Coordinates of C-alpha atoms and ligand atoms in Angstrom, one line a residue:
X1 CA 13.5 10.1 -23.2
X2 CA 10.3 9.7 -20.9
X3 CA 9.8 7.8 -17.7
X4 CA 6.6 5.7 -17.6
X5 CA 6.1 4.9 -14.0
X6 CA 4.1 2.4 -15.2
X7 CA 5.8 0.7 -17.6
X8 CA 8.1 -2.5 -17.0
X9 CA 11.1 -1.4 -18.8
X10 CA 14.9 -1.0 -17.1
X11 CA 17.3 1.5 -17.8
X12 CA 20.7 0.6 -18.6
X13 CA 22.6 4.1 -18.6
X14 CA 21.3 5.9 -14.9
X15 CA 24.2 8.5 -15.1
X16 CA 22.3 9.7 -18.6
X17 CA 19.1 9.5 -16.8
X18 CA 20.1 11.2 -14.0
X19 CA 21.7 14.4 -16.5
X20 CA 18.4 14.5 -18.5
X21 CA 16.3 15.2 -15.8
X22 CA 18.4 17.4 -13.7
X23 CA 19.0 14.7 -11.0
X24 CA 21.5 15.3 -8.6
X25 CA 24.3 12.6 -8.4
X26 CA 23.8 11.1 -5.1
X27 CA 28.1 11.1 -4.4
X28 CA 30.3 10.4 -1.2
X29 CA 30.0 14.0 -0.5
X30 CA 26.2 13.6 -0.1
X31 CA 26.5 10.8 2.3
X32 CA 29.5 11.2 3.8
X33 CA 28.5 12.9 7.1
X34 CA 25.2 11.1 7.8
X35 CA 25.7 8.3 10.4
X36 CA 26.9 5.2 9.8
X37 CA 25.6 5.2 6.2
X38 CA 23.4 2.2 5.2
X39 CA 25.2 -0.1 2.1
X40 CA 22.6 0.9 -0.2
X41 CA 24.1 4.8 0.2
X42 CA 27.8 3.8 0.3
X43 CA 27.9 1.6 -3.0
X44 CA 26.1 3.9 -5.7
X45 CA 22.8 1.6 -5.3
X46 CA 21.1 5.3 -4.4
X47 CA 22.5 6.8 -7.2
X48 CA 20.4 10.1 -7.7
X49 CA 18.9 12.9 -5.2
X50 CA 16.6 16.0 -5.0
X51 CA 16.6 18.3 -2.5
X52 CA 18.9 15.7 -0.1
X53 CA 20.4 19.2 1.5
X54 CA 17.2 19.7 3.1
X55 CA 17.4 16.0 5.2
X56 CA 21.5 16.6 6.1
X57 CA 20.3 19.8 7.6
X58 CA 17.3 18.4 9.6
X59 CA 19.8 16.0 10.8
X60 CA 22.6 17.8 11.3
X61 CA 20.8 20.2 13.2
X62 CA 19.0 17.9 15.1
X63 CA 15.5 19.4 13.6
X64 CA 12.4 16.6 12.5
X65 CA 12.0 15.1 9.4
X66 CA 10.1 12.7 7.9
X67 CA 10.4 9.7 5.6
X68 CA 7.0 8.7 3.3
X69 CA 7.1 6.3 0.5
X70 CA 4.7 3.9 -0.5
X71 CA 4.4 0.8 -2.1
X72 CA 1.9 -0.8 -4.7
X73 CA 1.3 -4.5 -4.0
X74 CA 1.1 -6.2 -7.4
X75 CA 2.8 -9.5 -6.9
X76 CA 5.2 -11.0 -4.3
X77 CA 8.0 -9.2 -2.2
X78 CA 10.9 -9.7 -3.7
X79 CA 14.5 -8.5 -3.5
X80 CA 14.3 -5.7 -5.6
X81 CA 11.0 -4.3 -3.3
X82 CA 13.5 -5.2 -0.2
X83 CA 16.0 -2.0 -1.0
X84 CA 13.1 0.2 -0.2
X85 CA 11.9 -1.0 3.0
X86 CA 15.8 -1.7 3.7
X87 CA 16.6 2.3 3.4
X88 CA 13.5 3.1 5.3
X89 CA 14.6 1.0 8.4
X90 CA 18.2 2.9 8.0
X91 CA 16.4 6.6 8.2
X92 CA 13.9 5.2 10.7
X93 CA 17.2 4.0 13.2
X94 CA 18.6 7.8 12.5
X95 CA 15.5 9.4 13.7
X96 CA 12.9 9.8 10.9
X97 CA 9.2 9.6 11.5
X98 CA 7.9 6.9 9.4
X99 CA 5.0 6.9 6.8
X100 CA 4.2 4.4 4.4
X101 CA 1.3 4.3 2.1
X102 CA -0.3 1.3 0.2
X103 CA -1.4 2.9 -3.1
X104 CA -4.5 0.6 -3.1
X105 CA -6.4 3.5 -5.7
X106 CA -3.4 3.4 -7.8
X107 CA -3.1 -0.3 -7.7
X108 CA -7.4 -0.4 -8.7
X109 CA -6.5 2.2 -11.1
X110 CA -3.6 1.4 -13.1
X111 CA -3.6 -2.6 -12.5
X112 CA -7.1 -3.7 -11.9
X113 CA -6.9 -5.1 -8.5
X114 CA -9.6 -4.5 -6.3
X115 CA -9.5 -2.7 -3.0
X116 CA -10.0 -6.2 -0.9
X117 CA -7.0 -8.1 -2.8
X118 CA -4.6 -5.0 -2.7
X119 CA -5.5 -5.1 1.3
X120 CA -5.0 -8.5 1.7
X121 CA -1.7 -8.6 -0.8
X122 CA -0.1 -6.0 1.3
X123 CA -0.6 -6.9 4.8
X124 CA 0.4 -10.8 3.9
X125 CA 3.2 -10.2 1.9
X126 CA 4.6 -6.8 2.4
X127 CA 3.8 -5.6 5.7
X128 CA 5.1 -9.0 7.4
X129 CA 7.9 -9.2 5.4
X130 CA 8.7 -5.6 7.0
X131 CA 8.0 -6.0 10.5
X132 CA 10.3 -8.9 9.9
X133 CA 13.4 -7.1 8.1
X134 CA 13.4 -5.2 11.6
X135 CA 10.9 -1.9 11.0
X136 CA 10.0 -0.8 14.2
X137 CA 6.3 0.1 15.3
X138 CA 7.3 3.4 17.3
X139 CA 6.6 6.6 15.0
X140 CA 5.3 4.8 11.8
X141 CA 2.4 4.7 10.1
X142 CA 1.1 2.3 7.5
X143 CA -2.1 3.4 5.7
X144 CA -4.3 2.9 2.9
X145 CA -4.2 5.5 0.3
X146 CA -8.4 4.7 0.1
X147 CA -8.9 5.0 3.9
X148 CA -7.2 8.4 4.4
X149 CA -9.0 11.3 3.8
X150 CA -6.4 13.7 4.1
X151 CA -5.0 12.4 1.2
X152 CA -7.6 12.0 -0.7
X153 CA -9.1 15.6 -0.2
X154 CA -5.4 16.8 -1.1
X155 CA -5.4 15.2 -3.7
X156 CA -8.3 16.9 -5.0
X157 CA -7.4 20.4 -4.0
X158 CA -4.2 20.6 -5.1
X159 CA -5.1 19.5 -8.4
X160 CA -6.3 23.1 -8.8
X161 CA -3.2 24.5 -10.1
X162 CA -2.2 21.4 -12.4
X163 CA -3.6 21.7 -15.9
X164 CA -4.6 18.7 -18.4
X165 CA -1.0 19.7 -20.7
X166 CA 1.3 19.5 -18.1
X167 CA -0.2 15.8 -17.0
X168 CA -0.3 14.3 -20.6
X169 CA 3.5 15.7 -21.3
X170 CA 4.6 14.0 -18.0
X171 CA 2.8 10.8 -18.1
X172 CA 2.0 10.6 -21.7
X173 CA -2.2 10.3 -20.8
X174 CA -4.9 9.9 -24.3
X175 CA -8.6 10.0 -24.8
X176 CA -8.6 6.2 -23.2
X177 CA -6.9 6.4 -20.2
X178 CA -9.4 5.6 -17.3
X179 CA -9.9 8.7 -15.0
X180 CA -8.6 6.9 -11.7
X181 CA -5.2 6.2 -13.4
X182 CA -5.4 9.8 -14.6
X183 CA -5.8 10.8 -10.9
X184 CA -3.3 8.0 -9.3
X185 CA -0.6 10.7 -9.7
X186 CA -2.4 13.4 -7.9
X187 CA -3.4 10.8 -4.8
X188 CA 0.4 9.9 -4.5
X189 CA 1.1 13.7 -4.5
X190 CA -1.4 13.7 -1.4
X191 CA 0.3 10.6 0.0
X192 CA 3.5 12.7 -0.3
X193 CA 2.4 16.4 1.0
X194 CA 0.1 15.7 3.3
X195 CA 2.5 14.6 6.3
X196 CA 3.2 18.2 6.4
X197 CA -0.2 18.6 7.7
X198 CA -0.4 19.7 11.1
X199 CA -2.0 16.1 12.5
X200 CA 0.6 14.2 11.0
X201 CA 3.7 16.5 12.7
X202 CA 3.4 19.6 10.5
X203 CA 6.0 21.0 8.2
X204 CA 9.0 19.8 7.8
X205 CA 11.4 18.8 5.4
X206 CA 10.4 15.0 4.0
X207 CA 12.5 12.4 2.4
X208 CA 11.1 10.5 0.0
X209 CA 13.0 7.1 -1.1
X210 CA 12.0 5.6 -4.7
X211 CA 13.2 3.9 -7.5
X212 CA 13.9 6.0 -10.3
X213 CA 10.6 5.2 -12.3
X214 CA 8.9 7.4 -9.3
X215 CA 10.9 10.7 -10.9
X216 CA 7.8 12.3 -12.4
X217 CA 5.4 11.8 -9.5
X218 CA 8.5 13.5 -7.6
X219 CA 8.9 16.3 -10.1
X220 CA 5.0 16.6 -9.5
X221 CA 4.4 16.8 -6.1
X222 CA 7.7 19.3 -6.2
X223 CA 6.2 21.3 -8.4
X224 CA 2.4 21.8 -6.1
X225 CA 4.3 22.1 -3.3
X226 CA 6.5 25.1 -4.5
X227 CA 3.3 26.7 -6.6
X228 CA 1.2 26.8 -3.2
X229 CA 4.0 28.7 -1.4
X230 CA 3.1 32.2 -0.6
X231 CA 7.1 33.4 -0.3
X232 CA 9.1 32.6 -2.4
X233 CA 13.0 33.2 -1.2
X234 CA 15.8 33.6 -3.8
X235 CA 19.5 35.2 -5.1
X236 CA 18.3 37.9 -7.8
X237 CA 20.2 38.2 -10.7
X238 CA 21.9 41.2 -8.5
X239 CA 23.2 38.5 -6.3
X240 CA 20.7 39.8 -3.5
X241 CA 18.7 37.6 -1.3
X242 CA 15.3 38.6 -2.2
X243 CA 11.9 37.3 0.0
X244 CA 9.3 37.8 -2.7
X245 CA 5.5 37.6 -1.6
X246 CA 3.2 35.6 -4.5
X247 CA 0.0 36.2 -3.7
X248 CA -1.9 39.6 -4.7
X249 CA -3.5 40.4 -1.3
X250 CA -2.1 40.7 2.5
X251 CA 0.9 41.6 0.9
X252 CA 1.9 44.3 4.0
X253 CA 0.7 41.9 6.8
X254 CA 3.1 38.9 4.7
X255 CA 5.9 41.6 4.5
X256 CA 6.0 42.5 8.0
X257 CA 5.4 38.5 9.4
X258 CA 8.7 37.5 7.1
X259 CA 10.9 41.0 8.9
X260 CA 9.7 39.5 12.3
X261 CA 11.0 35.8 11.2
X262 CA 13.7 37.0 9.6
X263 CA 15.0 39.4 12.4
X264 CA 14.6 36.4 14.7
X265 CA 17.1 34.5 13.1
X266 CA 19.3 37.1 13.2
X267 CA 19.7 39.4 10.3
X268 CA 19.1 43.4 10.4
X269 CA 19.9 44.9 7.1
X270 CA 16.8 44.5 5.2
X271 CA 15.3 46.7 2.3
X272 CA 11.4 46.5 1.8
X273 CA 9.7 47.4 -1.4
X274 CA 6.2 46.8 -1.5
X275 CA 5.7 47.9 -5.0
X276 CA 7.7 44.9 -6.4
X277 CA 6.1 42.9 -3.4
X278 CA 9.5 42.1 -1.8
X279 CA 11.6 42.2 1.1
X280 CA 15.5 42.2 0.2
X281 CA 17.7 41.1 3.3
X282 CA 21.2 42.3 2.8
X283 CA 23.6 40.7 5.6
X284 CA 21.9 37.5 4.2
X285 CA 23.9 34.9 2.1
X286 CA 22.9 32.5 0.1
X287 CA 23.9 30.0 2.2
X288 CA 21.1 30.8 4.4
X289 CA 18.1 30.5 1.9
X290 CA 16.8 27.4 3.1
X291 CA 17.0 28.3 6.5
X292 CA 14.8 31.2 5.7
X293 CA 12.9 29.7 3.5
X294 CA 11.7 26.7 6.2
X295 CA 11.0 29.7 8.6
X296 CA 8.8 31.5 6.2
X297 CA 7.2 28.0 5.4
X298 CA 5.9 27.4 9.1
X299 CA 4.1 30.4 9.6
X300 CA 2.1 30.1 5.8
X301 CA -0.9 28.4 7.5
X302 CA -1.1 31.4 9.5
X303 CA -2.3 33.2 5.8
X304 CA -4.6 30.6 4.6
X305 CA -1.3 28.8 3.1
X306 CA 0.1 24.7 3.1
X307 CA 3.6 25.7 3.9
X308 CA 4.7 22.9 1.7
X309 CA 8.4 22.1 1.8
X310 CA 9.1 20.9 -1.5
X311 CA 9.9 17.2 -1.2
X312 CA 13.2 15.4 -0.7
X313 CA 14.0 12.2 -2.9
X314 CA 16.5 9.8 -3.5
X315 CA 16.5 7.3 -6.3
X316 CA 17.9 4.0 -6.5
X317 CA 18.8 1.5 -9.5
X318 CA 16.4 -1.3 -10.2
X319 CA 17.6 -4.8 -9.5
X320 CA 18.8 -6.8 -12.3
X321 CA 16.8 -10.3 -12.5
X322 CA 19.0 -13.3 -11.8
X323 CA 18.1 -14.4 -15.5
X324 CA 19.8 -11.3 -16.5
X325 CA 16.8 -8.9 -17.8
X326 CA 14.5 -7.8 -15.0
X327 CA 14.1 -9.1 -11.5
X328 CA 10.0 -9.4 -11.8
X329 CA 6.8 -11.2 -9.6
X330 CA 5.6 -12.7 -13.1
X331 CA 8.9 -14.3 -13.9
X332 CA 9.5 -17.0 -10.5
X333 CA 13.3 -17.6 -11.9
X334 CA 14.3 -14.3 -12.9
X335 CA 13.6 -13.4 -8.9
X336 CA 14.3 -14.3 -5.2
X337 CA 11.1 -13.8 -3.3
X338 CA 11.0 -13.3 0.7
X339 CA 8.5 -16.1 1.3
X340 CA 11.3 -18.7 -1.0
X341 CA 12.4 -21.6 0.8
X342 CA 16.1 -22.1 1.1
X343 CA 15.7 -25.0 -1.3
X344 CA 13.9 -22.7 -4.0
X345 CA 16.5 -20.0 -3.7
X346 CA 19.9 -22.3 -3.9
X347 CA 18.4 -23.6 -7.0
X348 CA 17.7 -20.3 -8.2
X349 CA 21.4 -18.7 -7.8
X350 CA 22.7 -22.0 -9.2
X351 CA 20.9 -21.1 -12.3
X352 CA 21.6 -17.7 -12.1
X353 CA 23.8 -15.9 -14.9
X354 CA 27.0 -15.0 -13.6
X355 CA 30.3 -12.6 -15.4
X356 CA 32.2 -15.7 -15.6
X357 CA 34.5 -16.8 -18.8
X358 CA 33.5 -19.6 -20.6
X359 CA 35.9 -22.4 -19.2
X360 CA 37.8 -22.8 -15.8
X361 CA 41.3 -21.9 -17.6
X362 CA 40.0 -18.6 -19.3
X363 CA 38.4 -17.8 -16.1
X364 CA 42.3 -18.3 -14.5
X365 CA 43.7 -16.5 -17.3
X366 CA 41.4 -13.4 -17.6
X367 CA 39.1 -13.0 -14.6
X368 CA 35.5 -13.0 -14.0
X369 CA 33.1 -9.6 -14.8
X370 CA 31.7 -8.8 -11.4
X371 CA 30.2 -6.0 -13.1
X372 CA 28.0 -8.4 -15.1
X373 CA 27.2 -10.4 -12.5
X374 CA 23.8 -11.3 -11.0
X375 CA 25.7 -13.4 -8.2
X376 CA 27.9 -10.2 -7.5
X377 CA 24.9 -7.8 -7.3
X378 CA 23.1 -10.0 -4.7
X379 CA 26.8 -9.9 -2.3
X380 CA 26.6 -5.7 -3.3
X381 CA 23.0 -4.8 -2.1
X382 CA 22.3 -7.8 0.4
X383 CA 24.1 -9.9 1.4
X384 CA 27.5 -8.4 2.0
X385 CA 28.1 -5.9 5.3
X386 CA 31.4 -5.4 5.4
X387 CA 33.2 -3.4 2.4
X388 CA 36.2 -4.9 2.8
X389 CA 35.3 -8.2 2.3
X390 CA 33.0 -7.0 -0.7
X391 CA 36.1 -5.4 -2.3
X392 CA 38.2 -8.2 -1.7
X393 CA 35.2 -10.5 -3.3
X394 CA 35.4 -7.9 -6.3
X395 CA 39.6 -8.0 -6.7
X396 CA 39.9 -11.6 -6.7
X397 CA 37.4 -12.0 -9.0
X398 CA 38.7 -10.1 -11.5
X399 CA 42.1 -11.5 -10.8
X400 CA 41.1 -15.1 -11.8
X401 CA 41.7 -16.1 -8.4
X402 CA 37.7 -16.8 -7.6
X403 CA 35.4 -19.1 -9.5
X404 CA 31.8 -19.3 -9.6
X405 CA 30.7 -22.4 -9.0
X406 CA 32.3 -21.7 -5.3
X407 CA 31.5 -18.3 -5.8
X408 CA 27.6 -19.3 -6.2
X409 CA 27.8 -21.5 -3.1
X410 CA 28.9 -18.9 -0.9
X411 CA 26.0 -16.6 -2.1
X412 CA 23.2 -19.4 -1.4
X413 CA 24.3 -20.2 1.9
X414 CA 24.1 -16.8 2.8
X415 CA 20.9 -16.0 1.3
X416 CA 19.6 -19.4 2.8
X417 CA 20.8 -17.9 6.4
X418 CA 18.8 -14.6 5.4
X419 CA 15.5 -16.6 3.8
X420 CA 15.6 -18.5 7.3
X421 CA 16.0 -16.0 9.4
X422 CA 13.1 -13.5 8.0
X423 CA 11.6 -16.9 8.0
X424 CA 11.2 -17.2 11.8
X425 CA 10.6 -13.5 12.7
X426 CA 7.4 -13.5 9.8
X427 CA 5.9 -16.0 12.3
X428 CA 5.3 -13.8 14.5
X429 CA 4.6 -10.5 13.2
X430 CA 0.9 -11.1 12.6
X431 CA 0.5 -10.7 16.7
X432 CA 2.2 -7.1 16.6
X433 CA 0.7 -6.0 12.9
X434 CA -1.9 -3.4 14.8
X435 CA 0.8 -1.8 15.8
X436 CA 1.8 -0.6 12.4
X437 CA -1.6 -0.2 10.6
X438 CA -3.4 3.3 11.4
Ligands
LIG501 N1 3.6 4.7 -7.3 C1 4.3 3.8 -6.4 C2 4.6 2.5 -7.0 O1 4.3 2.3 -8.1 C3 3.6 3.6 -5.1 C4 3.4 4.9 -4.3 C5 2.1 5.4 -3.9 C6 4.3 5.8 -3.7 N2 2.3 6.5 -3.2 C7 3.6 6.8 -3.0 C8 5.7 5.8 -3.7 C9 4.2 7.8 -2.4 C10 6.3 6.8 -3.1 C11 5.6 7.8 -2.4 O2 5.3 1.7 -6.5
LIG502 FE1 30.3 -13.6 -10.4 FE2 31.5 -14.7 -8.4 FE3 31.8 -15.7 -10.8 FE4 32.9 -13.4 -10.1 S1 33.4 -15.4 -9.3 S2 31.8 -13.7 -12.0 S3 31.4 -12.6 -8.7 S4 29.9 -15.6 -9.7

C-alpha cells in the first residue's frame, strides 16, 4: 500500500492504514484529558496520531505550542476542507499559536495554478469562510508558502540530508515529474519546521492537523527534524537512559551543556563516556525522555543546531460525498459547499444517498444503516453538538423507529441554519482580513 498525497482516491479500511504505517490510534485515552474535547476528537473523525504526547504535555503543563497546517486551494470550500479549519479553531480556543500556510508553490507545482489565482482562490473562498467559522485574528498567521522566505530557504537547506531514493520510494517520483512538484514536499517540510524558528516563537512542540493523505509529508518532515538533532536521548537496550551526542566535533562542550540541563531539572546520577560520545543519566526513567529531550532541543542553536522537535500530527478520515463516493470541488452534487445557498443544499441532502431499506415497512421491520449513511455522517461531524442527541439519532435509527425522508428534513434545516449563518458573518470578514494575512 502507498499514500499518493496527490492522488484522489479514498480509503475504505483507516484502522489497516493506520497499522501499516505505524500510526497511533487516536483513542479516548488520547483525548480524554484535553478540555472540553472538539466532536471531531470525541467521535473517531481524528482517528490516527504521531507524537500527540508531546501537545498533552505542552498543555498539561501549561508550556507553548503551536498549531501549523496548510491548505491548497484547488476548488471551492467545502465540508470536507471545513474539519480542518474546525479543529484548528478548537486548539486555537485552548491556547495554540496559529499558523496556516497557502501552499501556492505546491498548488503551481502539482496543479497548474498560477501564483495570482491560488492568491485570489484562497483569500475569497478559504480565508473568509474561516474568519467566518469563528478563527480569531490574535496569534495567527496566514501566509503564502511563495512570500515567506523562511520557508523557502528551509526548504532548501534541509534538503541536504534527503537523498533522491528515499523521495521516489515515498512519493513514487519518475524521469517526468516536474522539478517544483519534486520540491513541493520539501517546501511543506519548511512550512512545517520553520515555526520553530526563533521569529516565529522558537522551539516548541507543534501539532500538525491533516487528513491522512498528508502521512508522508509528516513522516518526512519527522524524519529532517530528528536527523538535524545534535542529541539524541533514548532507553539502551540495557534499559538505561542514554543522551548520545551525533555530531563528530564539540563533543566535550555538548557533553558538559546536556549535565548542566540535565542537573537543572533535577537528576544527579549521571555516567559520562566520551569515547562512545554519551552521557548516561541513571536516576532518570523513561518517562522523563521527552522532557529531556525538549530541554536538550532549546539550547541546539546555541551549537550551530535547528533544535527541531519532531512534529506532532493527527489524521482525520476524509468525508464521504453525499453521492456516496467522494465528497469533491469537481463533482457540485457529490458536495455541500460553504458559499451554497440554502436552496442548493436542501436539494442536495434530498438527493443524497442515505442507509435506509428499500420500503417504509422494511425500514419498520429492520432498521436504517446509519453507518452507511451520507445524511448520518453530516449529523456526526457537523451538525450535531450534543452526543446524546447524536446517539439517540443513531439508536432509533437502527431500531426502525426513524425514517429518512423526516430524517433528511431535519438535516437540511439545520445545515440551512449553518449555510445562513456563515452566510452573514462572510459579509463582513473582508474588513478584518489584514488582520489574518502576514
Ligand atoms: N499539501 C497540503 C494539501 O495538499 C497543503 C499543505 C501545504 C500543508 N503545506 C502544509 C498541510 C503544511 C499541512 C502542513 O492540502
Ligand atoms: Fe440515514 Fe436518517 Fe435514514 Fe437513518 S433515518 S438511514 S440516519 S437518513
Amino acid at each position: 500500500m502507498k499514500i499518493d498525497p496527490w492522488s484522489s482516491s479514498t480509503y475504505q479500511d483507516y484502522a489497516r492504514l493506520r497499522d501499516e504505517f505505524g500510526i497511533e490510534e487516536f483513542s479516548e485515552n488520547t483525548w480524554r484529558n484535553l478540555p472540553h474535547p472538539h466532536r471531531l476528537l470525541r467521535r473517531g473523525v481524528i482517528f490516527g496520531h504521531r507524537g500527540f504526547q508531546n501537545i498533552t504535555e505542552s498543555i498539561e503543563n501549561k508550556k507553548p505550542w503551536a498549531i501549523l497546517t496548510g491548505l491548497m486551494p484547488s476548488g471551492k470550500m467545502h465540508l470536507g476542507h471545513k474539519m480542518v479549519i474546525d479543529e484548528v479553531i478548537y486548539y486555537q480556543s485552548i491556547g495554540a499559536d496559529i499558523f496556516i500556510a497557502i501552499a501556492d508553490i505546491e498548488a503551481y507545482g502539482t496543479r497548474g495554478f498560477s501564483l495570482s489565482e491560488t492568491k485570489e482562490l484562497a483569500v475569497q473562498e478559504y480565508i473568509k469562510n474561516y474568519i467566518a467559522l469563528g478563527l480569531k485574528p490574535e496569534r495567527c498567521h496566514i501566509y503564502f508558502q511563495s512570500k515567506n522566505s523562511y520557508v523557502k530557504d528551509l526548504a532548501f537547506l534541509l534538503g541536504k540530508k534527503i537523498n533522491w531514493s528515499q523521495m521516489t520510494a515515498t512519493y513514487g517520483f519518475n524521469g517526468s515529474t516536474n522539478m517544483t512538484h519534486i520540491f513541493s514536499p520539501m517546501v511543506q517540510t519548511g512550512d512545517i519546521l520553520h515555526v520553530q524558528l526563533k521569529p516565529f516563537g522558537g522551539i516548541r512542540p507543534v501539532l500538525v492537523p491533516v487528513g491522512v493523505d498528508q502521512d508522508p509529508h509528516i513522516r518526512l518532515s519527522r524524519y529532517v527534524a530528528q536527523a538535524y538533532r545534535l542529541y539524541n536521548v533514548i532507553k539502551t537496550k540495557d534499559e538505561k537512559i542514554g543522551v548520545f551526542i551525533k555530531p563528530d566535533d564539540s563533543i566535550s562542550e555538548l557533553l558538559d551543556n546536556a549535565e548542566k540541563i540535565i542537573s537543572a531539572l533535577g537528576f544527579q546520577r549521571f555516567k559520562r563516556i566520551t569515547e562512545y560520545k554519551a552521557l548516561y543519566i541513571l536516576d532518570a526513567q523513561e518517562k522523563d525522555i521527552s522532557q529531556i529531550d525538549h530541554a536538550l532541543a532549546i539550547t541546539e542553536p546555541d551549537f550551530k543546531g535547528y533544535g527541531f522537535i519532531q512534529p506532532s500530527a493527527t489524521f482525520h478520515r476524509f468525508m464521504t460525498g453525499l453521492t456516496g463516493d467522494k465528497m469533491s470541488s469537481s463533482k457540485p452534487e457529490s458536495a455541500i459547499f460553504l458559499t451554497d445557498t440554502p436552496d442548493e443544499a436542501r436539494k442536495k441532502i434530498m438527493h443524497a444517498k442515505t442507509g435506509g431499506a428499500i420500503s417504509l415497512e422494511e425500514q419498520k421491520k429492520n432498521g436504517g444503516k446509519p453507518d452507511e449513511c451520507m445524511i448520518y455522517e453530516l449529523l456526526l461531524y457537523h451538525l450535531i453538538e450534543d452526543d446524546d442527541q447524536l446517539h439517540e439519532i443513531y439508536r432509533t435509527c437502527r431500531s426502525g423507529e426513524r425514517m429518512c425522508g423526516h430524517c433528511k428534513k431535519e438535516t437540511a434545516d439545520l445545515m440551512c441554519a449553518l449555510l445562513q449563518d456563515i452566510a452573514e458573518k462572510r459579509l463582513h470578514a473582508e474588513d478584518v482580513m489584514d488582520k489574518y494575512l502576514d
